GROMACS .gro file of C-alpha atoms in nm:
model
  352
    1UNK     CA    1   0.827   1.168  -1.182
    2UNK     CA    2   0.785   0.821  -1.321
    3UNK     CA    3   0.427   0.698  -1.310
    4UNK     CA    4   0.331   0.334  -1.329
    5UNK     CA    5   0.085   0.284  -1.612
    6UNK     CA    6  -0.137  -0.006  -1.701
    7UNK     CA    7  -0.034  -0.099  -2.053
    8UNK     CA    8  -0.139  -0.355  -2.308
    9UNK     CA    9   0.151  -0.576  -2.409
   10UNK     CA   10   0.192  -0.680  -2.771
   11UNK     CA   11   0.199  -1.045  -2.861
   12UNK     CA   12   0.514  -1.199  -2.718
   13UNK     CA   13   0.677  -1.506  -2.865
   14UNK     CA   14   0.983  -1.698  -2.755
   15UNK     CA   15   1.212  -1.490  -2.978
   16UNK     CA   16   1.078  -1.164  -2.838
   17UNK     CA   17   1.124  -1.293  -2.486
   18UNK     CA   18   1.487  -1.384  -2.556
   19UNK     CA   19   1.555  -1.043  -2.712
   20UNK     CA   20   1.410  -0.861  -2.410
   21UNK     CA   21   1.600  -1.083  -2.171
   22UNK     CA   22   1.930  -1.029  -2.353
   23UNK     CA   23   1.881  -0.652  -2.363
   24UNK     CA   24   1.812  -0.644  -1.991
   25UNK     CA   25   2.107  -0.869  -1.911
   26UNK     CA   26   2.334  -0.643  -2.115
   27UNK     CA   27   2.219  -0.345  -1.907
   28UNK     CA   28   2.264  -0.512  -1.569
   29UNK     CA   29   2.607  -0.359  -1.512
   30UNK     CA   30   2.522   0.004  -1.583
   31UNK     CA   31   2.660   0.249  -1.325
   32UNK     CA   32   2.331   0.431  -1.254
   33UNK     CA   33   2.158   0.266  -0.959
   34UNK     CA   34   1.813   0.377  -1.071
   35UNK     CA   35   1.861   0.216  -1.411
   36UNK     CA   36   1.979  -0.109  -1.255
   37UNK     CA   37   1.673  -0.118  -1.030
   38UNK     CA   38   1.446  -0.082  -1.333
   39UNK     CA   39   1.640  -0.355  -1.514
   40UNK     CA   40   1.606  -0.586  -1.213
   41UNK     CA   41   1.232  -0.524  -1.187
   42UNK     CA   42   1.184  -0.589  -1.559
   43UNK     CA   43   1.378  -0.914  -1.531
   44UNK     CA   44   1.156  -1.011  -1.241
   45UNK     CA   45   0.844  -0.944  -1.447
   46UNK     CA   46   0.969  -1.169  -1.726
   47UNK     CA   47   0.922  -1.461  -1.488
   48UNK     CA   48   0.555  -1.443  -1.579
   49UNK     CA   49   0.637  -1.535  -1.939
   50UNK     CA   50   0.893  -1.815  -1.912
   51UNK     CA   51   0.969  -1.908  -1.551
   52UNK     CA   52   1.210  -2.198  -1.585
   53UNK     CA   53   1.410  -2.042  -1.866
   54UNK     CA   54   1.455  -1.713  -1.681
   55UNK     CA   55   1.554  -1.866  -1.347
   56UNK     CA   56   1.809  -2.095  -1.513
   57UNK     CA   57   1.946  -1.802  -1.714
   58UNK     CA   58   1.986  -1.587  -1.403
   59UNK     CA   59   2.172  -1.869  -1.228
   60UNK     CA   60   2.408  -1.917  -1.521
   61UNK     CA   61   2.465  -1.544  -1.547
   62UNK     CA   62   2.553  -1.524  -1.178
   63UNK     CA   63   2.819  -1.791  -1.227
   64UNK     CA   64   2.954  -1.644  -1.552
   65UNK     CA   65   3.259  -1.427  -1.611
   66UNK     CA   66   3.033  -1.124  -1.660
   67UNK     CA   67   2.932  -1.151  -1.294
   68UNK     CA   68   3.286  -1.055  -1.195
   69UNK     CA   69   3.144  -0.702  -1.197
   70UNK     CA   70   2.975  -0.639  -0.860
   71UNK     CA   71   2.708  -0.421  -1.024
   72UNK     CA   72   2.597  -0.716  -1.237
   73UNK     CA   73   2.577  -0.942  -0.931
   74UNK     CA   74   2.381  -0.676  -0.746
   75UNK     CA   75   2.128  -0.649  -1.031
   76UNK     CA   76   2.084  -1.026  -1.057
   77UNK     CA   77   2.020  -1.061  -0.684
   78UNK     CA   78   1.774  -0.770  -0.697
   79UNK     CA   79   1.597  -0.942  -0.988
   80UNK     CA   80   1.530  -1.242  -0.762
   81UNK     CA   81   1.373  -1.005  -0.512
   82UNK     CA   82   1.146  -0.875  -0.788
   83UNK     CA   83   1.053  -1.232  -0.879
   84UNK     CA   84   0.955  -1.306  -0.518
   85UNK     CA   85   0.730  -1.001  -0.510
   86UNK     CA   86   0.575  -1.061  -0.852
   87UNK     CA   87   0.498  -1.424  -0.769
   88UNK     CA   88   0.394  -1.392  -0.407
   89UNK     CA   89   0.272  -1.747  -0.358
   90UNK     CA   90   0.323  -1.964  -0.052
   91UNK     CA   91   0.154  -2.302  -0.073
   92UNK     CA   92   0.177  -2.329   0.304
   93UNK     CA   93  -0.033  -2.017   0.345
   94UNK     CA   94  -0.356  -2.045   0.541
   95UNK     CA   95  -0.528  -1.813   0.297
   96UNK     CA   96  -0.759  -1.984   0.047
   97UNK     CA   97  -0.643  -1.753  -0.232
   98UNK     CA   98  -0.300  -1.693  -0.378
   99UNK     CA   99  -0.173  -1.387  -0.197
  100UNK     CA  100   0.024  -1.254  -0.491
  101UNK     CA  101  -0.249  -1.292  -0.749
  102UNK     CA  102  -0.381  -0.939  -0.708
  103UNK     CA  103  -0.043  -0.801  -0.816
  104UNK     CA  104  -0.085  -0.960  -1.157
  105UNK     CA  105  -0.432  -0.827  -1.238
  106UNK     CA  106  -0.285  -0.558  -1.464
  107UNK     CA  107  -0.095  -0.815  -1.671
  108UNK     CA  108  -0.286  -0.879  -1.994
  109UNK     CA  109  -0.243  -1.251  -2.052
  110UNK     CA  110  -0.485  -1.258  -2.345
  111UNK     CA  111  -0.234  -1.070  -2.560
  112UNK     CA  112   0.046  -1.317  -2.497
  113UNK     CA  113   0.048  -1.622  -2.716
  114UNK     CA  114   0.291  -1.805  -2.491
  115UNK     CA  115   0.241  -2.042  -2.201
  116UNK     CA  116   0.527  -2.120  -1.964
  117UNK     CA  117   0.752  -2.387  -2.106
  118UNK     CA  118   0.632  -2.741  -2.043
  119UNK     CA  119   0.343  -2.624  -1.825
  120UNK     CA  120   0.029  -2.830  -1.797
  121UNK     CA  121  -0.278  -2.669  -1.650
  122UNK     CA  122  -0.333  -2.985  -1.451
  123UNK     CA  123  -0.040  -2.879  -1.232
  124UNK     CA  124  -0.260  -2.627  -1.059
  125UNK     CA  125  -0.502  -2.892  -0.940
  126UNK     CA  126  -0.321  -2.925  -0.609
  127UNK     CA  127  -0.299  -2.549  -0.547
  128UNK     CA  128  -0.510  -2.386  -0.273
  129UNK     CA  129  -0.774  -2.244  -0.507
  130UNK     CA  130  -1.147  -2.270  -0.524
  131UNK     CA  131  -1.282  -2.467  -0.819
  132UNK     CA  132  -1.471  -2.172  -0.964
  133UNK     CA  133  -1.143  -1.995  -1.033
  134UNK     CA  134  -1.070  -2.237  -1.316
  135UNK     CA  135  -1.374  -2.115  -1.507
  136UNK     CA  136  -1.179  -1.806  -1.614
  137UNK     CA  137  -0.903  -1.902  -1.866
  138UNK     CA  138  -0.703  -1.588  -1.788
  139UNK     CA  139  -0.702  -1.659  -1.415
  140UNK     CA  140  -0.620  -2.023  -1.482
  141UNK     CA  141  -0.317  -1.931  -1.692
  142UNK     CA  142  -0.200  -1.675  -1.441
  143UNK     CA  143  -0.236  -1.920  -1.155
  144UNK     CA  144  -0.054  -2.190  -1.352
  145UNK     CA  145   0.245  -1.958  -1.390
  146UNK     CA  146   0.256  -1.891  -1.018
  147UNK     CA  147   0.237  -2.260  -0.937
  148UNK     CA  148   0.517  -2.342  -1.182
  149UNK     CA  149   0.743  -2.073  -1.036
  150UNK     CA  150   0.675  -2.205  -0.688
  151UNK     CA  151   0.753  -2.559  -0.802
  152UNK     CA  152   1.083  -2.454  -0.961
  153UNK     CA  153   1.196  -2.263  -0.653
  154UNK     CA  154   1.107  -2.550  -0.420
  155UNK     CA  155   1.187  -2.872  -0.604
  156UNK     CA  156   1.528  -2.823  -0.764
  157UNK     CA  157   1.847  -2.914  -0.577
  158UNK     CA  158   2.027  -2.708  -0.478
  159UNK     CA  159   1.740  -2.461  -0.447
  160UNK     CA  160   1.784  -2.177  -0.701
  161UNK     CA  161   1.710  -1.916  -0.437
  162UNK     CA  162   2.010  -2.028  -0.234
  163UNK     CA  163   2.250  -1.929  -0.513
  164UNK     CA  164   2.140  -1.569  -0.475
  165UNK     CA  165   2.090  -1.547  -0.099
  166UNK     CA  166   2.435  -1.696  -0.040
  167UNK     CA  167   2.574  -1.374  -0.187
  168UNK     CA  168   2.562  -1.254   0.172
  169UNK     CA  169   2.922  -1.372   0.167
  170UNK     CA  170   3.008  -1.154  -0.134
  171UNK     CA  171   3.313  -0.929  -0.089
  172UNK     CA  172   3.125  -0.628  -0.229
  173UNK     CA  173   2.908  -0.431   0.013
  174UNK     CA  174   2.644  -0.346  -0.251
  175UNK     CA  175   2.592  -0.713  -0.334
  176UNK     CA  176   2.565  -0.806   0.034
  177UNK     CA  177   2.307  -0.533   0.084
  178UNK     CA  178   2.105  -0.658  -0.215
  179UNK     CA  179   2.121  -1.011  -0.071
  180UNK     CA  180   1.999  -0.889   0.268
  181UNK     CA  181   1.705  -0.713   0.105
  182UNK     CA  182   1.629  -1.026  -0.099
  183UNK     CA  183   1.638  -1.241   0.216
  184UNK     CA  184   1.410  -0.997   0.396
  185UNK     CA  185   1.171  -1.003   0.100
  186UNK     CA  186   1.174  -1.382   0.089
  187UNK     CA  187   1.106  -1.407   0.462
  188UNK     CA  188   0.818  -1.160   0.431
  189UNK     CA  189   0.652  -1.278   0.109
  190UNK     CA  190   0.760  -1.643   0.094
  191UNK     CA  191   0.840  -1.767   0.447
  192UNK     CA  192   0.757  -2.125   0.356
  193UNK     CA  193   1.017  -2.108   0.082
  194UNK     CA  194   1.299  -1.957   0.286
  195UNK     CA  195   1.261  -2.160   0.608
  196UNK     CA  196   1.439  -2.473   0.480
  197UNK     CA  197   1.730  -2.261   0.355
  198UNK     CA  198   1.817  -2.075   0.674
  199UNK     CA  199   2.016  -2.357   0.836
  200UNK     CA  200   2.119  -2.539   0.518
  201UNK     CA  201   2.500  -2.587   0.512
  202UNK     CA  202   2.681  -2.366   0.261
  203UNK     CA  203   3.028  -2.461   0.144
  204UNK     CA  204   3.200  -2.134   0.058
  205UNK     CA  205   3.556  -2.205  -0.054
  206UNK     CA  206   3.600  -2.478   0.203
  207UNK     CA  207   3.431  -2.282   0.481
  208UNK     CA  208   3.096  -2.428   0.588
  209UNK     CA  209   2.839  -2.180   0.713
  210UNK     CA  210   2.466  -2.103   0.694
  211UNK     CA  211   2.249  -1.813   0.584
  212UNK     CA  212   2.171  -1.730   0.946
  213UNK     CA  213   2.538  -1.715   1.040
  214UNK     CA  214   2.608  -1.492   0.741
  215UNK     CA  215   2.318  -1.270   0.846
  216UNK     CA  216   2.446  -1.238   1.203
  217UNK     CA  217   2.789  -1.155   1.064
  218UNK     CA  218   2.645  -0.850   0.889
  219UNK     CA  219   2.533  -0.701   1.222
  220UNK     CA  220   2.893  -0.649   1.334
  221UNK     CA  221   3.060  -0.308   1.308
  222UNK     CA  222   3.343  -0.326   1.055
  223UNK     CA  223   3.626  -0.080   1.123
  224UNK     CA  224   3.739  -0.094   0.760
  225UNK     CA  225   3.408   0.064   0.656
  226UNK     CA  226   3.452   0.364   0.888
  227UNK     CA  227   3.624   0.663   0.732
  228UNK     CA  228   3.713   1.010   0.853
  229UNK     CA  229   3.563   1.305   0.666
  230UNK     CA  230   3.682   1.664   0.693
  231UNK     CA  231   3.415   1.933   0.709
  232UNK     CA  232   3.599   2.263   0.722
  233UNK     CA  233   3.796   2.277   1.046
  234UNK     CA  234   3.608   1.977   1.185
  235UNK     CA  235   3.648   1.606   1.133
  236UNK     CA  236   3.377   1.345   1.166
  237UNK     CA  237   3.351   0.972   1.110
  238UNK     CA  238   3.127   0.824   0.843
  239UNK     CA  239   3.021   0.462   0.880
  240UNK     CA  240   2.963   0.315   0.534
  241UNK     CA  241   2.843  -0.008   0.694
  242UNK     CA  242   2.555   0.149   0.888
  243UNK     CA  243   2.291   0.094   0.618
  244UNK     CA  244   2.408  -0.265   0.580
  245UNK     CA  245   2.365  -0.329   0.952
  246UNK     CA  246   2.021  -0.168   0.946
  247UNK     CA  247   1.919  -0.406   0.668
  248UNK     CA  248   2.054  -0.699   0.870
  249UNK     CA  249   1.859  -0.609   1.184
  250UNK     CA  250   1.541  -0.545   0.984
  251UNK     CA  251   1.586  -0.888   0.827
  252UNK     CA  252   1.626  -1.041   1.174
  253UNK     CA  253   1.298  -0.881   1.278
  254UNK     CA  254   1.121  -1.032   0.976
  255UNK     CA  255   1.267  -1.375   1.047
  256UNK     CA  256   1.155  -1.350   1.408
  257UNK     CA  257   0.799  -1.286   1.294
  258UNK     CA  258   0.779  -1.543   1.014
  259UNK     CA  259   1.050  -1.807   1.071
  260UNK     CA  260   1.067  -1.836   1.449
  261UNK     CA  261   1.083  -2.215   1.441
  262UNK     CA  262   1.416  -2.205   1.254
  263UNK     CA  263   1.593  -1.969   1.495
  264UNK     CA  264   1.825  -2.071   1.778
  265UNK     CA  265   1.729  -1.795   2.016
  266UNK     CA  266   2.054  -1.787   2.214
  267UNK     CA  267   2.244  -1.719   1.889
  268UNK     CA  268   1.976  -1.476   1.773
  269UNK     CA  269   2.003  -1.265   2.089
  270UNK     CA  270   2.380  -1.216   2.081
  271UNK     CA  271   2.377  -0.967   1.787
  272UNK     CA  272   2.088  -0.781   1.953
  273UNK     CA  273   2.282  -0.735   2.276
  274UNK     CA  274   2.579  -0.602   2.079
  275UNK     CA  275   2.341  -0.382   1.883
  276UNK     CA  276   2.246  -0.203   2.205
  277UNK     CA  277   2.595  -0.051   2.201
  278UNK     CA  278   2.589   0.043   1.832
  279UNK     CA  279   2.462   0.354   1.651
  280UNK     CA  280   2.137   0.504   1.783
  281UNK     CA  281   1.934   0.373   1.488
  282UNK     CA  282   2.065   0.021   1.550
  283UNK     CA  283   1.991   0.049   1.920
  284UNK     CA  284   1.630   0.145   1.848
  285UNK     CA  285   1.589  -0.152   1.617
  286UNK     CA  286   1.744  -0.382   1.876
  287UNK     CA  287   1.504  -0.265   2.147
  288UNK     CA  288   1.205  -0.322   1.918
  289UNK     CA  289   1.319  -0.674   1.836
  290UNK     CA  290   1.393  -0.753   2.201
  291UNK     CA  291   1.042  -0.651   2.302
  292UNK     CA  292   0.904  -0.894   2.046
  293UNK     CA  293   1.136  -1.169   2.168
  294UNK     CA  294   1.012  -1.108   2.523
  295UNK     CA  295   0.660  -1.186   2.401
  296UNK     CA  296   0.737  -1.505   2.209
  297UNK     CA  297   1.041  -1.642   2.398
  298UNK     CA  298   1.039  -1.487   2.748
  299UNK     CA  299   1.260  -1.753   2.907
  300UNK     CA  300   1.537  -1.678   2.657
  301UNK     CA  301   1.530  -1.313   2.763
  302UNK     CA  302   1.552  -1.417   3.127
  303UNK     CA  303   1.864  -1.621   3.052
  304UNK     CA  304   2.033  -1.317   2.892
  305UNK     CA  305   1.918  -1.061   3.147
  306UNK     CA  306   2.261  -1.012   3.300
  307UNK     CA  307   2.411  -0.917   2.964
  308UNK     CA  308   2.111  -0.698   2.879
  309UNK     CA  309   2.126  -0.502   3.202
  310UNK     CA  310   2.457  -0.333   3.118
  311UNK     CA  311   2.348  -0.140   2.804
  312UNK     CA  312   2.005  -0.073   2.957
  313UNK     CA  313   2.166   0.090   3.259
  314UNK     CA  314   2.401   0.291   3.037
  315UNK     CA  315   2.111   0.439   2.839
  316UNK     CA  316   1.906   0.529   3.146
  317UNK     CA  317   2.201   0.697   3.320
  318UNK     CA  318   2.327   0.885   3.015
  319UNK     CA  319   2.306   1.264   3.021
  320UNK     CA  320   2.286   1.500   2.721
  321UNK     CA  321   2.601   1.688   2.630
  322UNK     CA  322   2.606   2.066   2.625
  323UNK     CA  323   2.702   2.086   2.257
  324UNK     CA  324   2.425   1.853   2.136
  325UNK     CA  325   2.192   1.988   1.871
  326UNK     CA  326   1.815   1.941   1.889
  327UNK     CA  327   1.818   1.634   1.667
  328UNK     CA  328   2.073   1.455   1.886
  329UNK     CA  329   1.873   1.539   2.197
  330UNK     CA  330   1.552   1.402   2.044
  331UNK     CA  331   1.730   1.083   1.942
  332UNK     CA  332   1.856   1.032   2.296
  333UNK     CA  333   1.509   1.086   2.438
  334UNK     CA  334   1.365   0.837   2.190
  335UNK     CA  335   1.632   0.588   2.291
  336UNK     CA  336   1.550   0.633   2.660
  337UNK     CA  337   1.181   0.574   2.590
  338UNK     CA  338   1.265   0.257   2.397
  339UNK     CA  339   1.478   0.130   2.686
  340UNK     CA  340   1.200   0.200   2.937
  341UNK     CA  341   0.946   0.023   2.714
  342UNK     CA  342   1.176  -0.280   2.695
  343UNK     CA  343   1.218  -0.285   3.073
  344UNK     CA  344   0.840  -0.271   3.121
  345UNK     CA  345   0.807  -0.565   2.883
  346UNK     CA  346   1.079  -0.758   3.065
  347UNK     CA  347   0.908  -0.703   3.403
  348UNK     CA  348   0.618  -0.920   3.288
  349UNK     CA  349   0.856  -1.218   3.262
  350UNK     CA  350   0.866  -1.446   3.563
  351UNK     CA  351   1.185  -1.478   3.769
  352UNK     CA  352   1.326  -1.142   3.655
   0.00000   0.00000   0.00000
């Protein structure tokens, strides 16, 4: 078992930073998933040392010939997710403190003789902090790093984050999954940062789309990802795209909670209605999201009630098969309860 330990870092200069970054970049294409996750997290932590340099390097690496390997692209996108978690700062937050600051308390800034490149402590003057926080040099330096990262991610055009989230259109399923997780993380930790990107036009080889359209596209069942597996005398189908669709629906739920103002609800509901005919896990997620939609946008549910009634009726009228095992029976019962809960929620809407 790997335990996280609070360690004291040795003095880090620019050369040491470059050596660590190069070593991590060289390991980004290793076949072991666990190793790549550690590499991505370490790359994300390096943002605290030299924000602008690291973000620019990740962008160049993603566009380089080395990124022709899908494992490298997957690691780079996951590194952005780690950056978003390590620098959880949203200047539009209503909280008076930086929400991600507590995550950095174990980072010993006094041992690092390096400030972020070109950073002036005066840049934190406009951040949502109380004046007494500047009395502590360590907190001031830490806060300055967070503010610089936030400035880089917001001010540059095109936004650096978009380069990584647009990998939702990547041909490799692992990269698309990493992009979905990164988008979910951004919507959860940095909603103010991701809102402007959701409907921003993306030109992908002459095809113009948006992040939201790419997200909705990942909720569709892809026949090419379904394979037949032999288990003795029996055959069963394995859906390699199921986890990807789960990630997509979970991301939709997060966007509904944090980025509602950027969603066109009629387009948002279409994948949910189709999800009610998908795998049981997807159906359960769809019912949960629909209940939330009924609370925040009840009229939109009313407009789609005719389409919703068909899968609802199918679930309520379904009967267990004789050869079902206990797990399948419990899943069906859970699905029926979710459908009933959704109907109860819908009944509170006028004109239904």
